[in-house]
Amino acid sequence: MSKTKVASKNKTAKLTIDNKSVFLPIYHSTEGESVIDITNLHSEANVFTYDPGFTSTASCESKITFIDGNKGILRYRGYDIEELAKKSDFIEVVNLLIYGDLPNKAQLKKYKQLISRHTLLHDQIINFFQGFRRDAHPMAMMVGVMGALSSFYQDSLDINDAHQRQEATRRIIAKASTIGAMAYKYSIGQSFVSPKNNLSFSENFLHMCFSNTAEEYKISPILAKAMDTIFILHADHEQNASTSTVRLAGSSGANPFACIAAGVSSLWGPAHGGANQAALEMLEEIGTSKNIQKYLKKAKSKKDPFKLMGFGHRVYKNYDPRAKILKNICQKVLKHTGIKNDPILKLAMDLEKIALNDKYFIEKKLYPNVDFYSGIILKAIGFPPEMFTVIFAISRTAGWTAQWTEMIEDPIQKIGRPRQLYTGNKHHKYGYKRSKKNTR
Ligand code: SDX
């Protein structure tokens, strides 16, 4: 991918420290914030920048996804998420994210065949599942089995070979769905159900999860569309924690399966992809709208670690556009599954209304994010909360592999190796008196 950052002709940033000035180039983006290039800062001024959590740091140049947090905009390769959710399907979006533009009909047909031909797993991988306890979290199986794939597909590990990179990407996207379904079946004690190549990606996932040896799952077009939209909405999101993890792992030259396993691990956290499970469990704990104020008080208290799960976002200081789409899907899915006036959905909508009018949430610009409504839909489709983050991971393999490919093909990419602000002990000789309080 050609790097096309546009250096500003007449603008540089001047940084003056102890009367010494350093001039740093400014690059303009196509949309959104410009950046100050600090690559030479350390060599010229012998200082580092300091930005824990990377709140003001661009780690790379990318053409894949654009987010405007203030306006609540999300675009994959320039296309608004609202349009893609309505008009596209998940595998077309995967192709868009990886190759940069929408495929034509013939390209899409071929790509769908390629992906469906990679959904099967090597038979010996089944043994990996036997090693887990039945009550293991399905994300533990996703992490373990995804990383193990590198030992089965040794003909797609060479990251410097474009064909092998493509093969690895297709295998990861196709097999993540099968592994996720197997993790679910294993956790409920049912035998695994093989993928069917005549089904769409989302239909296949529902089939592998909900069919069993005695009965074929009857795939409802409404639920299949809802599943596909959920996959589209979770596919990529710029340089979030798990994508940055994949990029950092990939920057060392690690094989693609290992990098994606690292991404799965990072996504699992409740502050990130694990929030969809945590949000539903939180709603079930709140129980009724009468308890909302009690939990809002906890969320606002500095002394209480409780956070309103599914609320807030590092980038969105406005409504997460994905949450808006999911809120609408909620109604459709609940109606279709005959869940009239679902108390949890009613509670979620009451909670949203009260929180959005609360001074604390308004001041801190905390809005519902992608994880607030997704769990309600997934539960109505039939998934247990432990599967919610697995479904997020299956979808995010699209973004992870697209971003990983972009990084590997970036001519200026090098191993990621941040520095630190060191505030530890100064040099002292062995035998130095340790501090009195022995906290070991
Ligand atoms: C995802 O990055 C991505 O793009 C992620 C994602 C993707 O698609 O990849 O969008 C997916 O991870 C969505 C986020 C899911 N997580 C949650 O819903 C968990 C609950 N949310 C919070 O943990 C929090 O909002 C984060 C982690 C999402 C964002 O944290 P930040 O940007 O580091 O913000 P912060 O923690 O510094 O919060 C700023 C202030 C703090 O108060 P002060 O210290 O300034 O007084 O807002 C408060 C926070 O305490 N705050 C919350 C809150 N979220 C932030 N207070 C109560 N409830 C919350 N949910």
Coordinates of C-alpha atoms in Angstrom, one line a residue, residues 6-411:
V6 CA 0.4 14.7 3.0
A7 CA 3.1 16.8 4.7
S8 CA 1.8 20.3 5.3
K9 CA 3.8 22.7 3.1
N10 CA 3.9 25.7 5.3
K11 CA 3.1 24.3 8.8
T12 CA 5.4 22.6 11.2
A13 CA 5.2 22.3 15.0
K14 CA 7.9 24.1 16.9
L15 CA 8.8 22.7 20.2
T16 CA 11.2 24.7 22.4
I17 CA 12.9 23.1 25.4
D18 CA 15.6 25.0 27.4
N19 CA 15.9 27.5 24.5
K20 CA 16.5 24.8 22.0
S21 CA 13.8 24.5 19.3
V22 CA 12.9 21.4 17.4
F23 CA 10.7 21.6 14.2
L24 CA 8.3 18.7 13.7
P25 CA 6.5 18.0 10.4
I26 CA 2.7 18.1 10.4
Y27 CA 0.8 15.7 8.2
H28 CA -2.8 16.2 7.1
S29 CA -5.3 13.4 7.1
T30 CA -8.0 12.9 4.4
E31 CA -10.6 13.4 7.2
G32 CA -10.2 14.1 10.9
E33 CA -7.2 15.2 12.9
S34 CA -3.8 16.0 11.5
V35 CA -0.7 14.5 13.1
I36 CA 2.7 15.9 14.3
D37 CA 5.5 13.5 13.3
I38 CA 7.7 13.1 16.4
T39 CA 9.9 10.4 14.9
N40 CA 13.0 12.5 15.3
L41 CA 12.1 14.1 18.6
H42 CA 14.3 11.8 20.8
S43 CA 17.3 12.1 18.5
E44 CA 17.0 15.9 18.3
A45 CA 15.8 16.8 21.8
N46 CA 16.6 13.8 23.9
V47 CA 13.0 13.6 25.3
F48 CA 10.1 11.2 24.8
T49 CA 6.4 12.1 24.6
Y50 CA 4.3 10.7 27.4
D51 CA 0.7 9.5 26.6
P52 CA -0.4 6.6 28.8
G53 CA -3.4 4.9 27.1
F54 CA -2.5 6.7 23.8
T55 CA -5.3 9.3 24.2
S56 CA -3.5 11.7 21.8
T57 CA -1.3 9.3 19.8
A58 CA -1.6 8.0 16.3
S59 CA 0.3 4.7 16.1
C60 CA 0.2 4.4 12.3
E61 CA -1.1 5.7 9.0
S62 CA -4.2 3.8 7.8
K63 CA -6.8 3.9 5.0
I64 CA -9.2 1.4 6.4
T65 CA -11.6 2.9 8.9
F66 CA -12.5 6.5 9.8
I67 CA -14.2 7.5 13.0
D68 CA -15.4 11.0 14.0
G69 CA -16.1 10.7 17.7
N70 CA -17.8 14.0 18.0
K71 CA -20.2 13.5 15.2
G72 CA -20.7 9.8 15.8
I73 CA -19.4 8.8 12.3
L74 CA -18.0 5.4 11.4
R75 CA -16.9 4.6 7.8
Y76 CA -15.2 1.5 6.4
R77 CA -13.1 2.6 3.4
G78 CA -15.3 5.7 3.1
Y79 CA -18.7 4.0 3.2
D80 CA -21.0 5.0 6.1
I81 CA -21.7 2.1 8.5
E82 CA -25.4 2.8 8.2
E83 CA -25.4 2.2 4.5
L84 CA -23.2 -1.0 4.8
A85 CA -25.5 -2.3 7.5
K86 CA -28.5 -1.8 5.3
K87 CA -27.2 -2.7 1.8
S88 CA -24.2 -5.0 2.2
D89 CA -23.4 -8.4 3.8
F90 CA -20.6 -9.4 6.1
I91 CA -18.4 -11.2 3.5
E92 CA -18.7 -8.2 1.1
V93 CA -17.6 -6.0 4.0
V94 CA -14.7 -8.3 4.8
N95 CA -13.6 -8.0 1.1
L96 CA -14.1 -4.2 1.3
L97 CA -12.0 -3.8 4.4
I98 CA -9.1 -6.0 3.1
Y99 CA -9.0 -5.0 -0.6
G100 CA -10.1 -1.3 -0.3
D101 CA -13.2 -1.1 -2.3
L102 CA -16.5 -3.0 -2.9
P103 CA -16.0 -6.1 -5.1
N104 CA -18.1 -6.6 -8.3
K105 CA -20.6 -9.4 -8.4
A106 CA -18.1 -11.9 -9.9
Q107 CA -15.4 -11.0 -7.4
L108 CA -17.8 -11.3 -4.5
K109 CA -19.1 -14.7 -5.7
K110 CA -15.6 -16.0 -6.0
Y111 CA -14.6 -14.6 -2.6
K112 CA -17.6 -16.1 -0.8
Q113 CA -16.6 -19.5 -2.3
L114 CA -13.0 -19.1 -1.2
I115 CA -14.1 -18.3 2.4
S116 CA -16.7 -21.1 2.6
R117 CA -14.0 -23.5 1.4
H118 CA -11.9 -22.7 4.4
T119 CA -14.6 -23.2 7.1
L120 CA -13.5 -26.8 7.9
L121 CA -10.9 -27.5 10.5
H122 CA -8.2 -30.2 10.5
D123 CA -9.7 -33.2 12.3
Q124 CA -7.0 -33.2 15.0
I125 CA -8.0 -29.7 16.1
I126 CA -11.1 -31.4 17.7
N127 CA -8.6 -32.9 20.3
F128 CA -7.8 -29.4 21.5
F129 CA -11.4 -28.9 22.7
Q130 CA -11.2 -32.2 24.7
G131 CA -8.5 -30.6 26.8
F132 CA -10.8 -27.9 28.1
R133 CA -13.2 -28.3 31.0
R134 CA -16.8 -28.0 29.9
D135 CA -17.3 -24.8 31.9
A136 CA -14.2 -23.1 30.3
H137 CA -15.1 -19.7 28.9
P138 CA -15.5 -20.0 25.1
M139 CA -13.1 -17.1 24.7
A140 CA -10.4 -19.3 26.4
M141 CA -11.0 -21.9 23.6
M142 CA -11.0 -19.1 20.9
V143 CA -7.6 -17.9 22.2
G144 CA -6.1 -21.4 22.5
V145 CA -7.3 -22.9 19.2
M146 CA -6.7 -19.7 17.1
G147 CA -3.1 -19.7 18.2
A148 CA -2.8 -23.4 17.5
L149 CA -3.9 -23.0 13.9
S150 CA -0.3 -21.9 13.0
S151 CA 0.8 -25.5 13.6
F152 CA -1.8 -26.9 11.2
Y153 CA -1.5 -24.4 8.3
Q154 CA 2.3 -24.1 7.9
D155 CA 1.9 -23.3 4.2
S156 CA 0.5 -19.8 5.1
L157 CA 2.9 -18.6 7.7
D158 CA 5.4 -16.7 5.6
I159 CA 4.4 -13.1 6.1
N160 CA 6.6 -11.9 3.3
D161 CA 4.7 -13.9 0.7
A162 CA 1.5 -12.1 -0.5
H163 CA -0.3 -15.3 -1.5
Q164 CA 0.4 -16.9 1.9
R165 CA -0.8 -13.7 3.7
Q166 CA -4.1 -13.9 1.7
E167 CA -4.5 -17.6 2.5
A168 CA -3.9 -17.0 6.2
T169 CA -6.4 -14.2 6.2
R170 CA -9.1 -16.3 4.5
R171 CA -8.4 -19.2 6.9
I172 CA -8.6 -17.0 10.0
I173 CA -11.9 -15.4 8.9
A174 CA -13.5 -18.7 7.9
K175 CA -12.3 -20.8 10.7
A176 CA -12.9 -18.3 13.5
S177 CA -16.7 -18.9 12.9
T178 CA -16.3 -22.7 13.0
I179 CA -14.1 -22.5 16.2
G180 CA -16.6 -20.2 17.8
A181 CA -19.5 -22.5 17.1
M182 CA -17.4 -25.5 18.3
A183 CA -16.6 -23.7 21.5
Y184 CA -20.3 -23.2 22.1
K185 CA -21.3 -26.8 21.3
Y186 CA -18.5 -28.0 23.6
S187 CA -19.6 -25.8 26.4
I188 CA -23.2 -27.2 26.2
G189 CA -22.1 -30.8 25.7
Q190 CA -23.4 -31.2 22.2
S191 CA -21.4 -32.7 19.3
F192 CA -19.9 -30.4 16.8
V193 CA -21.9 -29.6 13.6
S194 CA -20.0 -29.3 10.4
P195 CA -20.3 -26.1 8.2
K196 CA -22.4 -26.2 5.1
N197 CA -21.0 -24.5 2.0
N198 CA -24.4 -23.7 0.5
L199 CA -25.2 -21.4 3.4
S200 CA -24.1 -17.8 3.8
F201 CA -21.5 -17.0 6.5
S202 CA -24.1 -15.9 9.0
E203 CA -26.6 -18.7 8.2
N204 CA -23.7 -21.1 8.6
F205 CA -22.8 -19.8 12.0
L206 CA -26.4 -20.1 13.2
H207 CA -26.5 -23.6 11.7
M208 CA -23.3 -24.8 13.4
C209 CA -24.5 -23.4 16.7
F210 CA -28.1 -24.4 16.8
S211 CA -28.5 -27.5 14.6
N212 CA -27.8 -30.8 16.3
T213 CA -27.5 -34.5 15.2
A214 CA -31.2 -35.0 15.8
E215 CA -32.6 -31.8 14.2
E216 CA -31.6 -29.3 11.6
Y217 CA -32.0 -25.6 12.9
K218 CA -34.6 -23.8 10.8
I219 CA -32.8 -20.6 9.8
S220 CA -35.0 -17.5 10.0
P221 CA -34.1 -14.9 7.4
I222 CA -34.8 -12.2 10.0
L223 CA -32.4 -13.7 12.5
A224 CA -29.8 -14.4 9.8
K225 CA -30.0 -10.8 8.7
A226 CA -29.7 -9.6 12.3
M227 CA -26.6 -11.9 12.8
D228 CA -25.1 -10.6 9.6
T229 CA -25.6 -7.0 10.6
I230 CA -24.0 -7.7 14.0
F231 CA -21.0 -9.1 12.2
I232 CA -20.9 -6.0 9.9
L233 CA -21.1 -3.6 12.8
H234 CA -18.3 -5.2 14.8
A235 CA -15.9 -5.8 11.8
D236 CA -13.4 -3.0 12.3
H237 CA -12.9 0.1 14.5
E238 CA -9.6 1.9 13.7
Q239 CA -6.8 1.4 16.2
N240 CA -8.8 0.0 19.2
A241 CA -7.0 -2.0 21.9
S242 CA -7.3 -5.4 20.2
T243 CA -6.3 -4.1 16.8
S244 CA -3.3 -2.3 18.2
T245 CA -2.4 -5.6 19.9
V246 CA -2.6 -7.4 16.6
R247 CA -0.4 -4.7 14.9
L248 CA 2.1 -4.7 17.7
A249 CA 2.3 -8.5 17.7
G250 CA 2.6 -8.5 13.9
S251 CA 5.4 -5.9 14.0
S252 CA 7.7 -8.5 15.4
G253 CA 7.1 -10.8 12.5
A254 CA 4.9 -13.2 14.4
N255 CA 2.8 -15.5 12.3
P256 CA -0.8 -14.2 11.5
F257 CA -2.5 -16.9 13.6
A258 CA -0.5 -15.9 16.7
C259 CA -1.2 -12.2 16.1
I260 CA -5.0 -12.8 15.8
A261 CA -4.8 -15.0 19.0
A262 CA -3.3 -11.9 20.7
G263 CA -6.1 -9.8 19.4
V264 CA -8.7 -12.3 20.8
S265 CA -7.0 -12.1 24.2
S266 CA -7.1 -8.3 24.3
L267 CA -10.7 -8.2 23.1
W268 CA -11.8 -10.4 26.0
G269 CA -11.3 -7.7 28.6
P270 CA -14.6 -6.1 30.0
A271 CA -13.4 -2.6 29.1
H272 CA -13.3 -3.7 25.5
G273 CA -15.1 -6.6 23.7
G274 CA -16.0 -8.3 27.0
A275 CA -18.4 -5.4 27.7
N276 CA -21.3 -6.9 25.8
Q277 CA -21.4 -9.9 28.2
A278 CA -20.8 -7.5 31.2
A279 CA -23.5 -5.1 30.0
L280 CA -26.2 -7.8 29.9
E281 CA -25.1 -9.2 33.2
M282 CA -25.2 -5.7 34.6
L283 CA -28.8 -5.2 33.3
E284 CA -29.8 -8.5 34.9
E285 CA -28.2 -7.4 38.2
I286 CA -30.0 -4.0 38.1
G287 CA -33.2 -6.0 37.5
T288 CA -35.8 -3.3 37.4
S289 CA -36.0 0.5 36.6
K290 CA -36.5 1.2 40.3
N291 CA -32.8 0.3 40.9
I292 CA -31.4 2.5 38.2
Q293 CA -30.6 5.5 40.4
K294 CA -28.8 3.2 42.9
Y295 CA -26.5 1.9 40.1
L296 CA -26.0 5.4 38.5
K297 CA -24.8 6.5 41.9
K298 CA -22.3 3.6 42.0
A299 CA -21.2 4.5 38.5
K300 CA -20.5 8.1 39.5
S301 CA -18.7 7.3 42.7
K302 CA -15.0 7.6 42.6
K303 CA -14.7 5.1 45.4
D304 CA -16.7 2.5 43.5
P305 CA -15.0 0.6 40.6
F306 CA -18.4 0.0 39.1
K307 CA -18.9 1.4 35.6
L308 CA -22.0 1.4 33.5
M309 CA -21.1 -1.3 31.1
G310 CA -22.0 -0.6 27.4
F311 CA -21.6 3.2 28.1
G312 CA -18.7 5.5 27.3
H313 CA -16.0 5.3 24.7
R314 CA -12.5 6.6 24.1
V315 CA -13.4 8.1 20.8
Y316 CA -17.2 8.5 20.6
K317 CA -18.2 11.6 22.6
N318 CA -21.6 11.2 20.9
Y319 CA -23.9 8.3 20.3
D320 CA -22.0 5.3 18.9
P321 CA -23.6 4.9 15.4
R322 CA -23.5 1.1 15.9
A323 CA -25.6 1.3 19.1
K324 CA -28.3 3.2 17.2
I325 CA -28.5 0.5 14.5
L326 CA -28.5 -2.3 17.1
K327 CA -31.2 -0.6 19.2
N328 CA -33.5 -0.7 16.1
I329 CA -32.6 -4.4 15.4
C330 CA -33.6 -5.2 19.0
Q331 CA -37.2 -4.4 18.4
K332 CA -37.3 -6.5 15.2
V333 CA -35.6 -9.6 16.7
L334 CA -37.6 -9.5 19.9
K335 CA -40.8 -9.3 18.0
H336 CA -39.8 -12.1 15.7
T337 CA -38.8 -14.3 18.6
G338 CA -42.1 -13.6 20.3
I339 CA -40.5 -11.9 23.3
K340 CA -43.2 -9.3 24.1
N341 CA -42.0 -6.3 26.1
D342 CA -38.7 -7.9 27.1
P343 CA -38.1 -6.4 30.6
I344 CA -34.4 -6.3 30.0
L345 CA -34.9 -4.2 26.8
K346 CA -37.3 -1.9 28.7
L347 CA -34.8 -1.5 31.5
A348 CA -32.0 -0.8 29.0
M349 CA -34.1 1.9 27.3
D350 CA -35.1 3.4 30.7
L351 CA -31.4 3.4 31.8
E352 CA -30.3 5.0 28.6
K353 CA -33.0 7.7 28.9
I354 CA -32.1 8.5 32.5
A355 CA -28.3 8.4 32.0
L356 CA -28.4 10.6 28.9
N357 CA -30.2 13.2 31.1
D358 CA -27.8 12.9 34.0
K359 CA -25.3 15.8 34.6
Y360 CA -22.4 13.4 35.2
F361 CA -23.0 11.5 31.9
I362 CA -23.6 14.6 30.0
E363 CA -20.5 16.3 31.3
K364 CA -18.3 13.3 30.6
K365 CA -20.1 12.7 27.2
L366 CA -20.9 9.1 28.0
Y367 CA -23.3 7.5 25.5
P368 CA -24.3 3.9 24.8
N369 CA -21.7 2.1 22.8
V370 CA -21.8 -0.9 20.5
D371 CA -21.9 -3.3 23.5
F372 CA -25.1 -1.8 25.2
Y373 CA -27.8 -3.4 23.0
S374 CA -25.9 -6.2 21.2
G375 CA -26.3 -8.6 24.2
I376 CA -30.1 -8.2 24.2
I377 CA -30.3 -9.2 20.6
L378 CA -27.8 -12.1 20.9
K379 CA -29.7 -13.5 24.0
A380 CA -33.0 -13.3 22.0
I381 CA -31.4 -15.2 19.1
G382 CA -30.4 -17.9 21.6
F383 CA -26.8 -17.3 22.7
P384 CA -25.7 -17.4 26.3
P385 CA -23.8 -14.2 27.5
E386 CA -20.4 -16.1 27.4
M387 CA -20.8 -16.3 23.6
F388 CA -21.3 -12.6 23.0
T389 CA -17.5 -11.7 23.0
V390 CA -16.8 -14.8 20.8
I391 CA -19.2 -13.4 18.2
F392 CA -17.5 -10.0 18.5
A393 CA -14.1 -11.8 17.9
I394 CA -15.5 -13.7 14.9
S395 CA -16.5 -10.4 13.3
R396 CA -13.4 -8.5 14.3
T397 CA -11.1 -11.0 12.5
A398 CA -12.1 -9.0 9.4
G399 CA -10.6 -5.8 10.8
W400 CA -7.7 -7.5 12.6
T401 CA -6.6 -9.2 9.3
A402 CA -7.2 -6.1 7.2
Q403 CA -5.1 -3.9 9.6
W404 CA -2.4 -6.6 10.0
T405 CA -2.1 -6.9 6.1
E406 CA -1.9 -3.1 5.9
M407 CA 0.8 -3.0 8.5
I408 CA 2.9 -5.8 6.8
E409 CA 2.6 -4.1 3.4
D410 CA 3.6 -0.7 4.9
P411 CA 7.1 0.0 3.6

